[in-house]
Short mmCIF file of C-alpha atoms in Angstrom, two decimals:
data_model
loop_
_atom_site.label_atom_id
_atom_site.label_comp_id
_atom_site.label_asym_id
_atom_site.label_seq_id
_atom_site.Cartn_x
_atom_site.Cartn_y
_atom_site.Cartn_z
CA UNK A 1 0.00 0.00 0.00
CA UNK A 2 1.50 3.30 -1.04
CA UNK A 3 0.67 6.92 -1.78
CA UNK A 4 2.53 8.80 -4.51
CA UNK A 5 2.44 12.31 -5.92
CA UNK A 6 1.49 12.86 -9.54
CA UNK A 7 1.76 16.47 -10.63
CA UNK A 8 -0.10 18.58 -8.09
CA UNK A 9 -2.22 15.76 -6.65
CA UNK A 10 -1.75 12.43 -4.86
CA UNK A 11 -2.93 8.91 -5.60
CA UNK A 12 -3.09 5.66 -3.67
CA UNK A 13 -2.15 2.28 -5.11
CA UNK A 14 -2.48 -1.16 -3.52
CA UNK A 15 -3.41 -4.79 -4.22
CA UNK A 16 -6.03 -6.83 -2.42
CA UNK A 17 -6.60 -10.51 -3.24
CA UNK A 18 -4.76 -10.14 -6.52
CA UNK A 19 -6.75 -7.12 -7.69
CA UNK A 20 -5.25 -3.67 -8.02
CA UNK A 21 -6.94 -0.62 -6.50
CA UNK A 22 -5.73 2.79 -7.57
CA UNK A 23 -7.29 6.24 -7.38
CA UNK A 24 -5.89 9.76 -7.65
CA UNK A 25 -6.83 13.41 -7.63
CA UNK A 26 -6.40 13.98 -3.89
CA UNK A 27 -5.15 17.44 -2.96
CA UNK A 28 -2.99 16.23 -0.08
CA UNK A 29 -1.10 13.12 0.94
CA UNK A 30 -3.20 12.87 4.09
CA UNK A 31 -6.45 12.78 2.10
CA UNK A 32 -5.06 10.06 -0.16
CA UNK A 33 -3.91 7.97 2.81
CA UNK A 34 -7.30 8.34 4.51
CA UNK A 35 -9.11 7.32 1.32
CA UNK A 36 -6.80 4.32 0.90
CA UNK A 37 -7.39 3.19 4.49
CA UNK A 38 -11.15 3.51 4.06
CA UNK A 39 -11.08 1.57 0.80
CA UNK A 40 -8.98 -1.19 2.33
CA UNK A 41 -11.32 -1.45 5.32
CA UNK A 42 -14.32 -1.60 3.00
CA UNK A 43 -12.76 -4.49 1.07
CA UNK A 44 -11.73 -6.43 4.17
CA UNK A 45 -15.13 -6.06 5.83
CA UNK A 46 -17.19 -6.44 2.70
CA UNK A 47 -18.18 -2.78 2.62
CA UNK A 48 -18.54 -1.51 -0.95
CA UNK A 49 -18.71 2.23 -1.56
CA UNK A 50 -20.29 1.48 -4.91
CA UNK A 51 -23.46 0.36 -3.16
CA UNK A 52 -26.10 2.58 -1.62
CA UNK A 53 -25.19 3.00 2.04
CA UNK A 54 -26.49 4.91 5.02
CA UNK A 55 -24.54 7.80 6.47
CA UNK A 56 -24.44 6.02 9.84
CA UNK A 57 -22.78 3.00 8.23
CA UNK A 58 -20.24 5.15 6.43
CA UNK A 59 -19.56 7.32 9.50
CA UNK A 60 -18.77 4.33 11.72
CA UNK A 61 -16.21 3.04 9.21
CA UNK A 62 -14.75 6.53 8.89
CA UNK A 63 -14.39 6.94 12.66
CA UNK A 64 -12.78 3.51 12.98
CA UNK A 65 -10.17 4.31 10.34
CA UNK A 66 -9.43 7.97 11.08
CA UNK A 67 -10.18 8.51 14.79
CA UNK A 68 -10.02 5.31 16.83
CA UNK A 69 -6.79 5.11 18.86
CA UNK A 70 -5.59 8.31 17.17
CA UNK A 71 -7.22 10.94 19.39
CA UNK A 72 -7.81 11.15 23.14
CA UNK A 73 -10.76 9.31 24.68
CA UNK A 74 -12.78 12.45 25.39
CA UNK A 75 -12.55 13.60 21.77
CA UNK A 76 -13.30 10.09 20.50
CA UNK A 77 -16.47 9.90 22.60
CA UNK A 78 -17.57 13.20 21.06
CA UNK A 79 -17.54 11.54 17.63
CA UNK A 80 -19.54 8.60 18.98
CA UNK A 81 -22.09 10.95 20.55
CA UNK A 82 -22.43 12.84 17.27
CA UNK A 83 -23.48 9.79 15.27
CA UNK A 84 -25.87 8.66 18.02
CA UNK A 85 -27.60 12.04 17.83
CA UNK A 86 -27.66 11.91 14.03
CA UNK A 87 -29.14 8.41 14.04
CA UNK A 88 -31.80 9.49 16.53
CA UNK A 89 -32.99 11.97 13.90
CA UNK A 90 -32.28 10.34 10.53
CA UNK A 91 -32.12 6.66 11.40
CA UNK A 92 -30.46 4.67 8.61
CA UNK A 93 -31.12 7.27 5.90
CA UNK A 94 -28.95 6.87 2.81
CA UNK A 95 -26.00 9.23 2.72
CA UNK A 96 -27.15 10.61 -0.64
CA UNK A 97 -30.57 11.50 0.81
CA UNK A 98 -29.23 13.91 3.43
CA UNK A 99 -29.57 17.39 1.94
CA UNK A 100 -28.66 20.87 3.15
CA UNK A 101 -32.19 21.78 4.23
CA UNK A 102 -32.84 18.59 6.23
CA UNK A 103 -29.43 18.88 7.89
CA UNK A 104 -29.98 22.49 8.94
CA UNK A 105 -33.38 21.57 10.34
CA UNK A 106 -31.71 18.78 12.32
CA UNK A 107 -29.02 21.14 13.64
CA UNK A 108 -31.64 23.69 14.74
CA UNK A 109 -33.71 21.05 16.54
CA UNK A 110 -30.58 19.74 18.28
CA UNK A 111 -29.84 23.24 19.55
CA UNK A 112 -33.40 23.47 20.85
CA UNK A 113 -32.84 20.31 22.89
CA UNK A 114 -34.18 17.46 20.77
CA UNK A 115 -32.55 14.02 20.20
CA UNK A 116 -30.78 11.77 22.72
CA UNK A 117 -32.41 13.67 25.57
CA UNK A 118 -34.23 10.84 27.42
CA UNK A 119 -37.54 12.52 26.68
CA UNK A 120 -36.59 15.80 28.36
CA UNK A 121 -36.23 18.94 26.23
CA UNK A 122 -32.99 20.61 27.32
CA UNK A 123 -31.65 23.43 25.13
CA UNK A 124 -27.96 23.18 24.23
CA UNK A 125 -25.26 25.83 23.93
CA UNK A 126 -23.91 27.05 20.59
CA UNK A 127 -20.57 25.52 21.51
CA UNK A 128 -22.16 22.08 21.96
CA UNK A 129 -23.99 22.34 18.62
CA UNK A 130 -20.80 23.49 16.93
CA UNK A 131 -18.84 20.48 18.20
CA UNK A 132 -21.46 18.07 16.87
CA UNK A 133 -21.51 19.84 13.51
CA UNK A 134 -17.72 19.66 13.27
CA UNK A 135 -17.69 15.88 13.76
CA UNK A 136 -20.35 15.26 11.12
CA UNK A 137 -18.90 17.81 8.68
CA UNK A 138 -15.56 16.00 8.56
CA UNK A 139 -17.24 12.70 7.68
CA UNK A 140 -19.31 14.28 4.90
CA UNK A 141 -16.15 15.87 3.48
CA UNK A 142 -14.51 12.45 3.45
CA UNK A 143 -17.56 11.02 1.65
CA UNK A 144 -17.12 13.66 -1.06
CA UNK A 145 -13.48 12.60 -1.46
CA UNK A 146 -14.71 9.01 -1.84
CA UNK A 147 -17.14 10.04 -4.57
CA UNK A 148 -20.21 9.03 -2.57
CA UNK A 149 -21.82 12.48 -2.67
CA UNK A 150 -21.21 15.71 -4.54
CA UNK A 151 -22.46 18.30 -2.03
CA UNK A 152 -21.66 18.52 1.68
CA UNK A 153 -24.99 18.90 3.57
CA UNK A 154 -23.16 20.80 6.33
CA UNK A 155 -22.00 23.52 3.90
CA UNK A 156 -22.43 27.01 5.40
CA UNK A 157 -24.41 25.58 8.32
CA UNK A 158 -24.51 27.98 11.28
CA UNK A 159 -24.63 26.09 14.59
CA UNK A 160 -26.92 27.86 17.03
CA UNK A 161 -27.72 26.89 20.58
CA UNK A 162 -30.65 28.02 22.69
CA UNK A 163 -28.91 27.80 26.04
CA UNK A 164 -26.80 30.74 27.15
CA UNK A 165 -23.07 30.04 27.43
CA UNK A 166 -21.05 31.28 30.38
CA UNK A 167 -19.86 34.80 29.63
CA UNK A 168 -16.13 34.84 28.97
CA UNK A 169 -15.41 37.68 31.40
CA UNK A 170 -16.76 35.48 34.22
CA UNK A 171 -14.12 32.90 33.36
CA UNK A 172 -10.94 34.89 33.75
CA UNK A 173 -9.21 36.51 36.69
CA UNK A 174 -8.12 40.11 36.96
CA UNK A 175 -4.40 40.84 36.83
CA UNK A 176 -4.42 41.60 40.56
CA UNK A 177 -6.12 38.27 41.33
CA UNK A 178 -3.65 36.41 39.12
CA UNK A 179 -0.65 38.01 40.86
CA UNK A 180 -2.17 37.11 44.22
CA UNK A 181 -2.57 33.49 43.11
CA UNK A 182 1.02 33.34 41.85
CA UNK A 183 2.24 34.63 45.20
CA UNK A 184 0.09 31.99 46.92
CA UNK A 185 1.43 28.99 44.97
CA UNK A 186 5.10 30.00 44.67
CA UNK A 187 7.38 28.60 47.32
CA UNK A 188 5.07 25.72 48.24
CA UNK A 189 6.62 22.34 47.50
CA UNK A 190 3.44 20.29 47.08
CA UNK A 191 3.02 19.32 43.43
CA UNK A 192 -0.58 20.59 43.25
CA UNK A 193 0.76 24.12 43.72
CA UNK A 194 3.46 23.56 41.11
CA UNK A 195 0.84 22.32 38.66
CA UNK A 196 -1.14 25.55 39.06
CA UNK A 197 2.03 27.59 38.58
CA UNK A 198 2.74 25.84 35.26
CA UNK A 199 -0.88 26.26 34.13
CA UNK A 200 -0.61 30.00 34.76
CA UNK A 201 2.62 30.56 32.82
CA UNK A 202 1.69 28.31 29.87
CA UNK A 203 -2.06 28.79 29.44
CA UNK A 204 -2.24 25.05 28.86
CA UNK A 205 -5.14 22.69 29.38
CA UNK A 206 -4.83 20.48 32.46
CA UNK A 207 -4.05 17.16 30.77
CA UNK A 208 -0.79 18.05 28.99
CA UNK A 209 0.58 19.61 32.19
CA UNK A 210 -0.45 16.59 34.23
CA UNK A 211 1.43 14.37 31.74
CA UNK A 212 4.59 16.49 31.62
CA UNK A 213 7.86 14.59 31.60
CA UNK A 214 11.21 15.81 32.93
CA UNK A 215 12.66 16.00 29.42
CA UNK A 216 9.83 18.32 28.38
CA UNK A 217 11.48 21.10 30.39
CA UNK A 218 14.19 22.71 28.26
CA UNK A 219 16.20 25.24 30.28
CA UNK A 220 18.67 25.79 27.46
CA UNK A 221 15.98 27.13 25.12
CA UNK A 222 13.51 28.33 27.79
CA UNK A 223 10.69 26.13 26.49
CA UNK A 224 8.15 23.62 27.76
CA UNK A 225 6.83 20.89 25.46
CA UNK A 226 3.05 20.36 25.62
CA UNK A 227 0.88 17.77 23.90
CA UNK A 228 -2.92 17.97 24.16
CA UNK A 229 -3.41 15.18 21.60
CA UNK A 230 -6.42 17.08 20.27
CA UNK A 231 -5.12 18.07 16.83
CA UNK A 232 -1.85 18.25 14.87
CA UNK A 233 -1.15 21.69 16.35
CA UNK A 234 -1.46 20.43 19.93
CA UNK A 235 2.13 19.22 20.05
CA UNK A 236 4.13 22.38 20.61
CA UNK A 237 7.07 23.95 22.40
CA UNK A 238 6.18 27.23 24.05
CA UNK A 239 8.46 29.91 25.45
CA UNK A 240 8.41 30.69 29.17
CA UNK A 241 10.70 32.90 31.29
CA UNK A 242 13.96 31.16 32.20
CA UNK A 243 13.52 32.15 35.85
CA UNK A 244 10.19 30.29 35.89
CA UNK A 245 11.82 27.17 34.46
CA UNK A 246 14.57 27.37 37.08
CA UNK A 247 11.92 27.69 39.81
CA UNK A 248 10.14 24.58 38.50
CA UNK A 249 13.44 22.67 38.54
CA UNK A 250 14.14 23.78 42.13
CA UNK A 251 10.77 22.49 43.32
CA UNK A 252 11.28 19.19 41.50
CA UNK A 253 14.66 18.72 43.16
CA UNK A 254 12.83 18.52 46.49
CA UNK A 255 10.93 15.45 45.24
CA UNK A 256 12.22 11.97 44.35
CA UNK A 257 12.45 11.58 40.58
CA UNK A 258 9.88 9.16 39.19
CA UNK A 259 11.45 6.30 37.26
CA UNK A 260 8.63 6.44 34.69
CA UNK A 261 9.71 9.95 33.72
CA UNK A 262 6.45 11.72 34.57
CA UNK A 263 6.58 14.76 36.85
CA UNK A 264 3.04 14.54 38.26
CA UNK A 265 2.83 10.79 38.87
CA UNK A 266 3.05 8.88 42.14
CA UNK A 267 3.99 5.49 40.60
CA UNK A 268 0.30 4.51 40.63
CA UNK A 269 -1.75 7.42 39.32
CA UNK A 270 -1.37 10.84 37.80
CA UNK A 271 -2.23 13.81 39.96
CA UNK A 272 -6.01 14.34 39.81
CA UNK A 273 -7.88 17.34 38.47
CA UNK A 274 -9.85 17.52 41.72
CA UNK A 275 -6.73 17.69 43.89
CA UNK A 276 -5.31 20.60 41.91
CA UNK A 277 -8.64 22.37 41.48
CA UNK A 278 -9.28 22.15 45.24
CA UNK A 279 -6.14 24.24 45.81
CA UNK A 280 -7.57 26.94 43.54
CA UNK A 281 -11.03 26.59 45.09
CA UNK A 282 -9.70 27.08 48.62
CA UNK A 283 -7.63 30.05 47.48
CA UNK A 284 -10.78 31.70 46.09
CA UNK A 285 -12.68 31.08 49.33
CA UNK A 286 -9.85 32.40 51.52
CA UNK A 287 -9.57 35.58 49.46
CA UNK A 288 -13.33 36.02 48.95
CA UNK A 289 -13.08 35.79 45.17
CA UNK A 290 -15.67 34.48 42.76
CA UNK A 291 -15.49 30.81 41.84
CA UNK A 292 -12.71 30.02 39.38
CA UNK A 293 -11.65 26.69 37.88
CA UNK A 294 -8.39 25.52 36.31
CA UNK A 295 -9.86 26.37 32.91
CA UNK A 296 -10.13 29.97 34.11
CA UNK A 297 -6.32 30.09 34.18
CA UNK A 298 -6.22 29.31 30.45
CA UNK A 299 -8.71 32.09 29.69
CA UNK A 300 -6.76 34.46 31.94
CA UNK A 301 -3.54 33.63 30.10
CA UNK A 302 -5.18 34.48 26.77
CA UNK A 303 -6.66 37.68 28.18
CA UNK A 304 -3.25 38.79 29.44
CA UNK A 305 -1.60 38.11 26.07
CA UNK A 306 -4.29 40.13 24.31
CA UNK A 307 -3.75 43.00 26.74
CA UNK A 308 -0.03 42.90 25.90
CA UNK A 309 -0.81 43.34 22.21
CA UNK A 310 0.06 39.80 21.08
CA UNK A 311 -1.39 38.81 17.70
CA UNK A 312 -4.31 36.39 17.52
CA UNK A 313 -2.15 34.11 15.33
CA UNK A 314 0.54 33.89 18.01
CA UNK A 315 -2.01 33.29 20.78
CA UNK A 316 -3.77 30.59 18.75
CA UNK A 317 -0.49 28.76 18.18
CA UNK A 318 0.54 29.06 21.84
CA UNK A 319 -2.79 27.69 23.05
CA UNK A 320 -2.61 24.76 20.62
CA UNK A 321 -5.79 25.62 18.74
CA UNK A 322 -6.34 23.97 15.36
CA UNK A 323 -6.73 27.40 13.72
CA UNK A 324 -7.38 31.03 14.59
CA UNK A 325 -11.13 30.52 14.03
CA UNK A 326 -11.23 28.45 17.22
CA UNK A 327 -9.51 31.24 19.13
CA UNK A 328 -11.78 33.88 17.61
CA UNK A 329 -14.90 31.88 18.53
CA UNK A 330 -13.91 31.28 22.16
CA UNK A 331 -12.56 34.77 22.84
CA UNK A 332 -14.78 36.90 20.59
CA UNK A 333 -16.14 38.77 23.63
CA UNK A 334 -12.65 39.72 24.80
CA UNK A 335 -11.53 40.65 21.30
CA UNK A 336 -14.49 43.03 20.97
CA UNK A 337 -13.41 44.83 24.15
CA UNK A 338 -9.86 45.32 22.86
CA UNK A 339 -11.20 46.37 19.47
CA UNK A 340 -13.32 49.07 21.15
CA UNK A 341 -10.28 50.25 23.13
CA UNK A 342 -8.23 50.42 19.92
CA UNK A 343 -10.99 52.46 18.26
CA UNK A 344 -10.81 55.00 21.07
CA UNK A 345 -7.01 55.10 20.82
CA UNK A 346 -7.19 55.62 17.05
CA UNK A 347 -9.66 58.50 17.42
CA UNK A 348 -7.33 60.11 19.97
CA UNK A 349 -4.35 59.85 17.61
CA UNK A 350 -6.33 61.12 14.61
CA UNK A 351 -7.54 64.10 16.60
CA UNK A 352 -3.94 64.85 17.53
CA UNK A 353 -3.06 64.72 13.85
CA UNK A 354 -5.79 67.22 12.99
CA UNK A 355 -4.80 69.59 15.80
CA UNK A 356 -1.15 69.70 14.74
#
């Protein structure tokens, strides 16, 4: 089984039971490899793309080939949930019978709270609807590459929820609160405090910090390696102050080094989210602050970078987002505030130009 480049496109080429299978025209090597894997799976399991098939049937094969054991469990379960919701609405409808109008109606009803709800109508957030749409959209795009359909039913769909999301400014700390938290955790040798310190300076999600290894700390280049395992951009080295890296090393020297190489592991289990979050929770209670979670530290990190004038492209890359659209969606409220502030600054400068 191989993928080769021909001109500006790629093709796959392999033999199965003495018969040759070859197809080209794919715009990237990854698309060609995915198509080849799907075709091989179809042949092995007796699944023929030339026959009329349901979207549910195709989706399950697609997930098995492209997602299973390749993404983290939480993300994988999101793909499983998506097809369960879809099947609750469309059943075993043929993939070619799903059109743009019926799909948009389905997406709207899902936002309103229908499907997989145990008989209780519970409106969903726009973020939840968007995640479901993203899972299904990818599979439909793959079906187009396979020649099963010509139009993606999810094209230009606008996910809309009917449950209010938590306002972003309720999720992040003020600069004064952040400095107070840093002062609280620094100098304490318990690893829960160190974990919070690293979350603050990196803006990382909890999991990649929890799974940090000693070799991920690079004092020579002042970087920390993080891997969310959420997308191809999740593996990244991010810059942090050298003094902060030295502080981390000093705290670690006070603890026996784990033979398995993990920093936050006690030879049996990784440090738990609850244990670390309880440190933050108690800090908030002691200082009479509103309730913050570990995720608030990530939002605070982004807010601080925006306030320092960092570009959205840089922030997106540092946070490990798949693209800037993800960053723009999550932090649109914050971006609007900084945009308004920039408008006021521009007016001030233009007035100064006119007065001179």
